[in-house]
GROMACS .gro file of C-alpha atoms in nm:
model
  429
    1MET     CA    1   2.944  -4.285   3.386
    2THR     CA    2   3.130  -3.999   3.555
    3MET     CA    3   3.368  -3.737   3.419
    4ASN     CA    4   3.659  -3.948   3.548
    5SER     CA    5   3.539  -4.276   3.394
    6LEU     CA    6   3.503  -4.176   3.031
    7PRO     CA    7   3.532  -4.450   2.769
    8ALA     CA    8   3.857  -4.477   2.580
    9ILE     CA    9   3.848  -4.191   2.331
   10PRO     CA   10   4.140  -4.142   2.091
   11GLU     CA   11   4.345  -3.834   2.172
   12GLU     CA   12   4.281  -3.678   1.832
   13ILE     CA   13   3.905  -3.703   1.894
   14ARG     CA   14   3.944  -3.537   2.234
   15GLN     CA   15   4.139  -3.255   2.073
   16LEU     CA   16   3.867  -3.216   1.811
   17ILE     CA   17   3.597  -3.202   2.077
   18GLY     CA   18   3.796  -2.946   2.274
   19SER     CA   19   3.838  -2.724   1.970
   20TYR     CA   20   3.461  -2.659   1.973
   21LEU     CA   21   3.453  -2.550   2.339
   22ASP     CA   22   3.503  -2.195   2.462
   23ARG     CA   23   3.781  -2.113   2.704
   24GLN     CA   24   3.559  -2.087   3.009
   25THR     CA   25   3.414  -2.432   2.945
   26LEU     CA   26   3.761  -2.577   2.896
   27GLY     CA   27   3.871  -2.426   3.226
   28THR     CA   28   3.577  -2.582   3.408
   29ILE     CA   29   3.622  -2.926   3.253
   30ILE     CA   30   3.990  -2.963   3.340
   31GLN     CA   31   3.907  -2.896   3.706
   32VAL     CA   32   3.649  -3.175   3.731
   33SER     CA   33   3.782  -3.441   3.493
   34ARG     CA   34   4.113  -3.619   3.531
   35ALA     CA   35   4.044  -3.799   3.203
   36LEU     CA   36   4.026  -3.476   3.000
   37HIS     CA   37   4.274  -3.267   3.196
   38SER     CA   38   4.584  -3.357   2.995
   39SER     CA   39   4.396  -3.326   2.665
   40PHE     CA   40   4.241  -2.985   2.726
   41ILE     CA   41   4.525  -2.806   2.909
   42PRO     CA   42   4.714  -2.743   2.580
   43LEU     CA   43   4.396  -2.601   2.425
   44LEU     CA   44   4.337  -2.372   2.721
   45TRP     CA   45   4.689  -2.232   2.698
   46LYS     CA   46   4.697  -2.204   2.318
   47GLN     CA   47   4.613  -1.834   2.332
   48ALA     CA   48   4.714  -1.599   2.612
   49GLU     CA   49   4.774  -1.236   2.703
   50LEU     CA   50   5.037  -1.069   2.919
   51ARG     CA   51   4.896  -0.754   3.069
   52GLY     CA   52   5.080  -0.539   3.319
   53GLY     CA   53   5.258  -0.823   3.497
   54PHE     CA   54   4.940  -1.029   3.508
   55TRP     CA   55   4.842  -1.326   3.300
   56ASN     CA   56   4.501  -1.301   3.138
   57ASP     CA   57   4.365  -1.590   2.936
   58TYR     CA   58   4.007  -1.459   2.947
   59MET     CA   59   3.918  -1.715   3.215
   60GLU     CA   60   3.721  -1.481   3.436
   61SER     CA   61   3.534  -1.754   3.621
   62GLY     CA   62   3.712  -2.082   3.554
   63ALA     CA   63   3.974  -2.037   3.826
   64GLY     CA   64   3.715  -1.948   4.086
   65ALA     CA   65   3.487  -2.249   4.053
   66THR     CA   66   3.374  -2.433   4.367
   67TYR     CA   67   3.360  -2.809   4.411
   68ASN     CA   68   3.120  -3.022   4.609
   69SER     CA   69   3.288  -3.358   4.562
   70THR     CA   70   3.520  -3.441   4.851
   71ASP     CA   71   3.700  -3.696   4.633
   72ASN     CA   72   3.790  -3.431   4.380
   73GLU     CA   73   3.900  -3.158   4.619
   74GLY     CA   74   4.269  -3.241   4.597
   75PHE     CA   75   4.258  -3.281   4.221
   76ALA     CA   76   4.060  -2.960   4.175
   77GLU     CA   77   4.299  -2.764   4.393
   78LYS     CA   78   4.592  -2.893   4.189
   79CYS     CA   79   4.413  -2.792   3.868
   80ARG     CA   80   4.338  -2.446   4.001
   81SER     CA   81   4.706  -2.398   4.077
   82GLN     CA   82   4.785  -2.467   3.710
   83LEU     CA   83   4.529  -2.223   3.571
   84PRO     CA   84   4.630  -1.874   3.467
   85SER     CA   85   4.502  -1.614   3.710
   86PRO     CA   86   4.205  -1.397   3.608
   87PRO     CA   87   4.272  -1.035   3.509
   88PRO     CA   88   4.317  -0.777   3.787
   89SER     CA   89   4.011  -0.599   3.918
   90PRO     CA   90   3.942  -0.243   3.797
   91GLY     CA   91   4.178   0.008   3.951
   92LEU     CA   92   4.444  -0.251   4.039
   93HIS     CA   93   4.783  -0.149   3.901
   94SER     CA   94   5.061  -0.382   3.803
   95SER     CA   95   5.279  -0.237   4.079
   96SER     CA   96   5.026  -0.325   4.349
   97PRO     CA   97   5.099  -0.635   4.560
   98SER     CA   98   4.848  -0.900   4.463
   99SER     CA   99   4.805  -1.275   4.456
  100LEU     CA  100   4.710  -1.232   4.089
  101MET     CA  101   5.072  -1.172   3.988
  102MET     CA  102   5.170  -1.435   3.734
  103ASP     CA  103   5.397  -1.710   3.858
  104LEU     CA  104   5.689  -1.700   3.614
  105PRO     CA  105   5.780  -2.070   3.663
  106LEU     CA  106   5.422  -2.160   3.569
  107LEU     CA  107   5.449  -1.952   3.252
  108GLN     CA  108   5.773  -2.131   3.167
  109ALA     CA  109   5.613  -2.470   3.233
  110ARG     CA  110   5.317  -2.395   3.006
  111SER     CA  111   5.511  -2.205   2.740
  112ARG     CA  112   5.522  -2.509   2.511
  113HIS     CA  113   5.145  -2.484   2.458
  114ILE     CA  114   5.122  -2.114   2.370
  115GLU     CA  115   5.077  -2.037   2.000
  116HIS     CA  116   4.924  -1.688   2.013
  117LEU     CA  117   5.058  -1.431   2.258
  118THR     CA  118   4.943  -1.074   2.320
  119ILE     CA  119   5.142  -0.823   2.524
  120SER     CA  120   4.925  -0.524   2.609
  121ALA     CA  121   5.092  -0.336   2.896
  122PRO     CA  122   5.435  -0.296   3.060
  123ILE     CA  123   5.564  -0.624   3.202
  124PRO     CA  124   5.884  -0.715   3.391
  125SER     CA  125   6.194  -0.799   3.188
  126ALA     CA  126   6.192  -1.159   3.312
  127TYR     CA  127   5.884  -1.236   3.103
  128TYR     CA  128   6.075  -1.155   2.786
  129THR     CA  129   6.326  -1.431   2.862
  130VAL     CA  130   6.069  -1.707   2.809
  131ALA     CA  131   6.090  -1.910   2.488
  132PHE     CA  132   5.764  -2.034   2.336
  133PRO     CA  133   5.851  -2.328   2.105
  134ARG     CA  134   5.518  -2.318   1.918
  135LEU     CA  135   5.457  -1.944   1.907
  136ARG     CA  136   5.298  -1.840   1.577
  137THR     CA  137   5.140  -1.500   1.649
  138LEU     CA  138   5.281  -1.212   1.853
  139THR     CA  139   5.058  -0.909   1.908
  140LEU     CA  140   5.191  -0.589   2.065
  141THR     CA  141   4.917  -0.349   2.159
  142ASP     CA  142   4.859  -0.044   2.377
  143ASP     CA  143   5.174   0.016   2.585
  144TYR     CA  144   5.352  -0.316   2.536
  145THR     CA  145   5.686  -0.185   2.663
  146SER     CA  146   5.896  -0.363   2.921
  147THR     CA  147   5.957  -0.219   3.265
  148GLY     CA  148   6.322  -0.280   3.183
  149SER     CA  149   6.491  -0.187   2.857
  150LEU     CA  150   6.395  -0.173   2.489
  151GLN     CA  151   6.631  -0.464   2.436
  152ASP     CA  152   6.380  -0.692   2.609
  153ILE     CA  153   6.157  -0.707   2.301
  154VAL     CA  154   6.467  -0.778   2.090
  155GLN     CA  155   6.549  -1.069   2.319
  156MET     CA  156   6.196  -1.207   2.283
  157ALA     CA  157   6.225  -1.186   1.904
  158ARG     CA  158   6.550  -1.384   1.916
  159LEU     CA  159   6.411  -1.649   2.150
  160ASN     CA  160   6.101  -1.707   1.936
  161PRO     CA  161   6.203  -1.744   1.570
  162THR     CA  162   5.889  -1.948   1.493
  163ILE     CA  163   5.667  -1.636   1.485
  164GLU     CA  164   5.476  -1.614   1.157
  165ARG     CA  165   5.235  -1.329   1.227
  166LEU     CA  166   5.339  -1.000   1.389
  167VAL     CA  167   5.068  -0.748   1.477
  168ILE     CA  168   5.164  -0.403   1.607
  169ASN     CA  169   4.840  -0.238   1.705
  170ASP     CA  170   4.818   0.115   1.846
  171ILE     CA  171   5.136   0.095   2.052
  172GLN     CA  172   5.285   0.405   2.213
  173SER     CA  173   5.655   0.354   2.142
  174SER     CA  174   5.842   0.248   1.830
  175LEU     CA  175   6.045  -0.070   1.795
  176PRO     CA  176   6.427  -0.049   1.780
  177ALA     CA  177   6.634  -0.131   1.472
  178GLN     CA  178   6.772  -0.447   1.637
  179PHE     CA  179   6.420  -0.589   1.657
  180TRP     CA  180   6.366  -0.557   1.282
  181GLU     CA  181   6.715  -0.691   1.212
  182THR     CA  182   6.628  -0.998   1.417
  183VAL     CA  183   6.303  -1.045   1.226
  184PHE     CA  184   6.492  -1.032   0.898
  185SER     CA  185   6.784  -1.256   0.987
  186GLU     CA  186   6.653  -1.503   1.246
  187TRP     CA  187   6.280  -1.564   1.203
  188LYS     CA  188   6.223  -1.888   1.016
  189ASN     CA  189   5.905  -1.824   0.818
  190PRO     CA  190   5.742  -1.485   0.880
  191LYS     CA  191   5.423  -1.442   0.679
  192THR     CA  192   5.213  -1.150   0.804
  193LEU     CA  193   5.309  -0.803   0.929
  194CYS     CA  194   5.037  -0.562   1.043
  195ILE     CA  195   5.128  -0.214   1.169
  196ARG     CA  196   4.817  -0.019   1.267
  197TYR     CA  197   4.808   0.331   1.413
  198SER     CA  198   5.152   0.297   1.569
  199PRO     CA  199   5.459   0.524   1.565
  200ILE     CA  200   5.754   0.440   1.344
  201SER     CA  201   6.102   0.546   1.448
  202LYS     CA  202   6.253   0.833   1.249
  203ASP     CA  203   6.600   0.693   1.302
  204SER     CA  204   6.742   0.607   0.959
  205ALA     CA  205   6.882   0.274   1.080
  206SER     CA  206   6.541   0.170   1.215
  207VAL     CA  207   6.367   0.275   0.895
  208ALA     CA  208   6.611   0.078   0.678
  209ALA     CA  209   6.584  -0.224   0.909
  210LEU     CA  210   6.204  -0.214   0.889
  211TRP     CA  211   6.199  -0.203   0.508
  212ARG     CA  212   6.449  -0.487   0.499
  213ALA     CA  213   6.235  -0.695   0.737
  214CYS     CA  214   5.933  -0.631   0.514
  215THR     CA  215   6.100  -0.831   0.237
  216ARG     CA  216   6.044  -1.148   0.443
  217PHE     CA  217   5.665  -1.117   0.464
  218GLU     CA  218   5.389  -1.232   0.229
  219ASP     CA  219   5.116  -1.016   0.381
  220LEU     CA  220   5.184  -0.649   0.462
  221GLU     CA  221   4.935  -0.411   0.620
  222LEU     CA  222   5.034  -0.052   0.693
  223GLN     CA  223   4.719   0.115   0.820
  224GLY     CA  224   4.688   0.458   0.978
  225VAL     CA  225   5.067   0.489   0.990
  226ASP     CA  226   5.253   0.818   0.945
  227LEU     CA  227   5.535   0.743   0.702
  228SER     CA  228   5.614   1.101   0.605
  229HIS     CA  229   5.975   1.074   0.723
  230TYR     CA  230   6.042   0.763   0.513
  231ALA     CA  231   6.161   0.977   0.224
  232THR     CA  232   6.493   1.020   0.405
  233ALA     CA  233   6.552   0.646   0.423
  234SER     CA  234   6.730   0.415   0.185
  235SER     CA  235   6.693   0.039   0.175
  236PRO     CA  236   6.992  -0.194   0.137
  237ALA     CA  237   6.920  -0.358  -0.199
  238ILE     CA  238   6.811  -0.097  -0.446
  239ILE     CA  239   6.544  -0.049  -0.704
  240ASN     CA  240   6.516   0.324  -0.766
  241ASN     CA  241   6.147   0.386  -0.813
  242ASN     CA  242   6.182   0.761  -0.841
  243SER     CA  243   5.885   0.972  -0.938
  244THR     CA  244   5.801   1.335  -0.981
  245SER     CA  245   5.447   1.353  -0.854
  246SER     CA  246   5.304   1.693  -0.784
  247ASN     CA  247   5.292   1.587  -0.420
  248SER     CA  248   5.673   1.552  -0.395
  249GLY     CA  249   5.946   1.788  -0.291
  250SER     CA  250   5.863   1.888   0.064
  251VAL     CA  251   6.106   1.947   0.346
  252ASN     CA  252   6.054   1.775   0.676
  253GLU     CA  253   6.172   1.859   1.024
  254ASP     CA  254   6.486   1.650   0.979
  255GLY     CA  255   6.599   1.824   0.662
  256PRO     CA  256   6.538   1.796   0.286
  257SER     CA  257   6.368   1.486   0.158
  258SER     CA  258   6.543   1.255  -0.085
  259PRO     CA  259   6.388   1.023  -0.343
  260LEU     CA  260   6.263   0.700  -0.193
  261VAL     CA  261   6.475   0.399  -0.275
  262PHE     CA  262   6.299   0.066  -0.232
  263THR     CA  263   6.423  -0.284  -0.216
  264THR     CA  264   6.220  -0.543  -0.401
  265PHE     CA  265   5.956  -0.721  -0.195
  266PRO     CA  266   5.963  -1.060  -0.371
  267LYS     CA  267   5.746  -1.244  -0.118
  268ALA     CA  268   5.469  -0.986  -0.085
  269LYS     CA  269   5.140  -1.133  -0.208
  270ARG     CA  270   4.892  -0.911  -0.025
  271VAL     CA  271   4.950  -0.545   0.059
  272HIS     CA  272   4.711  -0.307   0.234
  273LEU     CA  273   4.818   0.059   0.238
  274SER     CA  274   4.639   0.330   0.432
  275ILE     CA  275   4.898   0.599   0.494
  276THR     CA  276   4.822   0.912   0.695
  277ILE     CA  277   4.953   1.261   0.627
  278ASN     CA  278   5.156   1.440   0.890
  279ALA     CA  279   4.936   1.723   1.017
  280ARG     CA  280   5.239   1.953   1.039
  281GLN     CA  281   5.307   1.921   0.668
  282THR     CA  282   5.101   2.049   0.379
  283GLN     CA  283   5.211   1.746   0.176
  284SER     CA  284   5.330   1.401   0.275
  285PHE     CA  285   5.677   1.281   0.181
  286PHE     CA  286   5.556   0.923   0.146
  287ASN     CA  287   5.308   1.053  -0.108
  288PRO     CA  288   5.069   0.849  -0.325
  289SER     CA  289   5.316   0.836  -0.612
  290GLN     CA  290   5.581   0.695  -0.380
  291GLN     CA  291   5.330   0.450  -0.233
  292LEU     CA  292   5.261   0.327  -0.584
  293ALA     CA  293   5.635   0.301  -0.648
  294MET     CA  294   5.658   0.075  -0.344
  295MET     CA  295   5.379  -0.142  -0.485
  296GLN     CA  296   5.560  -0.168  -0.816
  297SER     CA  297   5.841  -0.335  -0.620
  298CYS     CA  298   5.607  -0.626  -0.536
  299PRO     CA  299   5.627  -0.845  -0.851
  300ASN     CA  300   5.432  -1.137  -0.701
  301LEU     CA  301   5.140  -0.931  -0.572
  302ARG     CA  302   4.804  -1.110  -0.568
  303GLU     CA  303   4.589  -0.868  -0.366
  304PHE     CA  304   4.628  -0.490  -0.349
  305VAL     CA  305   4.419  -0.283  -0.106
  306TRP     CA  306   4.481   0.091  -0.142
  307ASP     CA  307   4.299   0.341   0.078
  308GLY     CA  308   4.282   0.688  -0.078
  309SER     CA  309   4.133   0.863   0.224
  310HIS     CA  310   4.424   1.105   0.245
  311PHE     CA  311   4.480   1.201  -0.118
  312HIS     CA  312   4.322   1.275  -0.455
  313ILE     CA  313   4.418   1.094  -0.775
  314ASP     CA  314   4.556   1.364  -1.001
  315PRO     CA  315   4.623   1.317  -1.376
  316GLN     CA  316   4.988   1.226  -1.321
  317LEU     CA  317   4.910   0.965  -1.055
  318SER     CA  318   4.631   0.824  -1.272
  319SER     CA  319   4.877   0.785  -1.559
  320GLN     CA  320   5.134   0.622  -1.331
  321PHE     CA  321   4.874   0.379  -1.198
  322THR     CA  322   4.735   0.279  -1.537
  323THR     CA  323   5.090   0.228  -1.666
  324ALA     CA  324   5.165   0.000  -1.372
  325LEU     CA  325   4.846  -0.195  -1.438
  326HIS     CA  326   4.898  -0.221  -1.813
  327PRO     CA  327   5.235  -0.086  -1.937
  328ASN     CA  328   5.154  -0.174  -2.299
  329ASN     CA  329   4.907   0.114  -2.296
  330ASN     CA  330   5.207   0.346  -2.264
  331SER     CA  331   5.426   0.419  -2.564
  332ASN     CA  332   5.725   0.469  -2.333
  333ASN     CA  333   5.714   0.106  -2.215
  334PRO     CA  334   6.035  -0.045  -2.358
  335ASN     CA  335   5.995  -0.389  -2.201
  336GLY     CA  336   5.660  -0.476  -2.351
  337ARG     CA  337   5.536  -0.614  -2.020
  338THR     CA  338   5.166  -0.678  -1.980
  339THR     CA  339   5.152  -0.567  -1.615
  340CYS     CA  340   5.369  -0.494  -1.312
  341TRP     CA  341   5.165  -0.754  -1.127
  342PRO     CA  342   5.118  -1.062  -1.347
  343HIS     CA  343   4.966  -1.261  -1.058
  344LEU     CA  344   4.719  -0.994  -0.941
  345GLU     CA  345   4.378  -1.147  -0.859
  346SER     CA  346   4.213  -0.886  -0.636
  347LEU     CA  347   4.215  -0.507  -0.643
  348VAL     CA  348   4.046  -0.298  -0.372
  349LEU     CA  349   4.045   0.082  -0.403
  350LEU     CA  350   3.888   0.257  -0.104
  351HIS     CA  351   3.771   0.618  -0.075
  352ILE     CA  352   3.924   0.722  -0.406
  353SER     CA  353   3.856   1.069  -0.544
  354PHE     CA  354   3.975   1.286  -0.831
  355ARG     CA  355   4.073   1.651  -0.833
  356ARG     CA  356   3.781   1.881  -0.908
  357ASN     CA  357   3.994   2.097  -1.138
  358ASP     CA  358   4.078   1.795  -1.355
  359ARG     CA  359   3.888   1.847  -1.680
  360LEU     CA  360   3.891   1.471  -1.745
  361ARG     CA  361   3.792   1.361  -1.396
  362ARG     CA  362   3.473   1.198  -1.528
  363TRP     CA  363   3.683   0.966  -1.745
  364ARG     CA  364   3.963   0.883  -1.498
  365LEU     CA  365   3.792   0.584  -1.340
  366ALA     CA  366   3.714   0.439  -1.682
  367GLU     CA  367   4.083   0.475  -1.776
  368ILE     CA  368   4.184   0.279  -1.467
  369LEU     CA  369   3.924   0.008  -1.530
  370ARG     CA  370   4.038  -0.034  -1.889
  371ALA     CA  371   4.394  -0.085  -1.765
  372VAL     CA  372   4.306  -0.326  -1.484
  373PRO     CA  373   4.406  -0.682  -1.581
  374VAL     CA  374   4.162  -0.971  -1.569
  375LEU     CA  375   4.082  -1.032  -1.200
  376LYS     CA  376   3.872  -1.253  -0.973
  377SER     CA  377   3.770  -0.973  -0.735
  378LEU     CA  378   3.731  -0.600  -0.788
  379GLN     CA  379   3.607  -0.354  -0.525
  380ILE     CA  380   3.606   0.021  -0.581
  381ARG     CA  381   3.454   0.263  -0.333
  382GLY     CA  382   3.458   0.619  -0.453
  383GLY     CA  383   3.524   0.792  -0.781
  384LEU     CA  384   3.258   0.888  -1.032
  385TRP     CA  385   3.063   0.591  -1.161
  386GLU     CA  386   2.962   0.747  -1.491
  387SER     CA  387   2.849   0.539  -1.786
  388PHE     CA  388   3.210   0.540  -1.910
  389ALA     CA  389   3.320   0.341  -1.604
  390MET     CA  390   3.037   0.090  -1.628
  391ASN     CA  391   3.103   0.042  -1.999
  392ALA     CA  392   3.467  -0.033  -1.921
  393LEU     CA  393   3.351  -0.304  -1.680
  394LYS     CA  394   3.109  -0.455  -1.931
  395ALA     CA  395   3.340  -0.446  -2.234
  396PRO     CA  396   3.354  -0.782  -2.422
  397GLY     CA  397   3.637  -1.005  -2.310
  398ARG     CA  398   3.695  -0.800  -1.997
  399HIS     CA  399   3.592  -0.811  -1.633
  400PHE     CA  400   3.240  -0.951  -1.634
  401GLU     CA  401   3.357  -1.272  -1.799
  402THR     CA  402   3.603  -1.357  -1.521
  403LEU     CA  403   3.509  -1.168  -1.205
  404GLU     CA  404   3.368  -1.369  -0.915
  405LYS     CA  405   3.310  -1.063  -0.696
  406VAL     CA  406   3.258  -0.700  -0.796
  407SER     CA  407   3.164  -0.408  -0.571
  408PRO     CA  408   3.126  -0.067  -0.737
  409GLN     CA  409   3.025   0.211  -0.502
  410GLU     CA  410   3.013   0.584  -0.570
  411GLN     CA  411   3.155   0.761  -0.270
  412GLU     CA  412   2.967   1.088  -0.314
  413HIS     CA  413   2.626   0.923  -0.288
  414GLN     CA  414   2.717   0.598  -0.107
  415GLU     CA  415   2.486   0.409  -0.339
  416LYS     CA  416   2.561   0.053  -0.442
  417GLU     CA  417   2.529  -0.038  -0.805
  418GLU     CA  418   2.489  -0.402  -0.892
  419GLU     CA  419   2.556  -0.558  -1.228
  420GLU     CA  420   2.528  -0.920  -1.336
  421CYS     CA  421   2.729  -1.077  -1.611
  422SER     CA  422   2.560  -1.277  -1.886
  423HIS     CA  423   2.633  -1.613  -1.722
  424GLY     CA  424   2.551  -1.491  -1.369
  425HIS     CA  425   2.896  -1.574  -1.233
  426VAL     CA  426   2.967  -1.235  -1.079
  427LYS     CA  427   2.871  -1.180  -0.717
  428ALA     CA  428   2.786  -0.812  -0.672
  429VAL     CA  429   2.832  -0.677  -0.322
   0.00000   0.00000   0.00000
């Protein structure tokens, strides 16, 4: 039996087999087997990257294979012509004439297979005019920008409303307001937004458009992002989560800051916040108290990851946090609610610390743990794991009867403490 005389295999079985093969193997198979060519081509093109006018699908050797069979030479040559070109050699710039330049008609012909697309360097405007009917993930990284205008990325957003996951990773230029407006009004079912170490426009229209777009997502990750200028922005629909943290009240380069006004984020189920502080300011405008106010606008939150690398938890912030976790602990709670987040299942606090001049700093972590609702997963890295904190974890009817995963770690010593509940259900990490 040869590669071109395979027994009749149902298409779904071929697809299943192909899903276990790496991209290089897929590229080799489609060049030697007519029987598997049509089945594996969609798998090969499922994930792709546009890089500086070149098409890179990580097929560094598949397109350069040699063939010994005379009968297959014509077929193999045809297959090679349908394969994406390998990435340019080191030192080759996108402006250099090269046979590796992506054939735009080929991209258009294969666009129906692409589900995950990465743009990682300037590309010609024409590439932004391609519609990808099955596109689910768009990743912008490095210098994604078009060699044309900023409106090119807006056009791509409009042509591809099926995108569910948007990743903005370490890009060098911010996205225009029209892009975020398109995400909000035209994308069918956006689920995940990740902005990592990337600039955010200080234009008030862009800021408002971004916050509005965030209301469409279930999973939000803002990591290593400078949001200090967000205090000057207002969102369209209003919930005034004003606060008077000791970190508030600075003046930025654009003028006095105003209280943050947040819209509600009704779809947000998982939020990861790791906000940097502007080095030119002694205090951040988007301070921890305002970050917490944002989180209080997520009523359907299931997982909260909060990185405290850039701030200390002072007494006022501790009180605000415990009130959000368990408002009934506060006599000023008129609504009698049990928590701001009735669906919360997982809480992750990273690199938390308390002010050294706080006389009650040894008890702060215990206060937070007593306020935390019953969860499935709890991870805390930092703080002071005194006996008070461990007793709060082990209290009858509390965490150790329901937790499936617990990870307490004292930041100052980086030592892991492991506890087991009476029925052994907790997995300590």
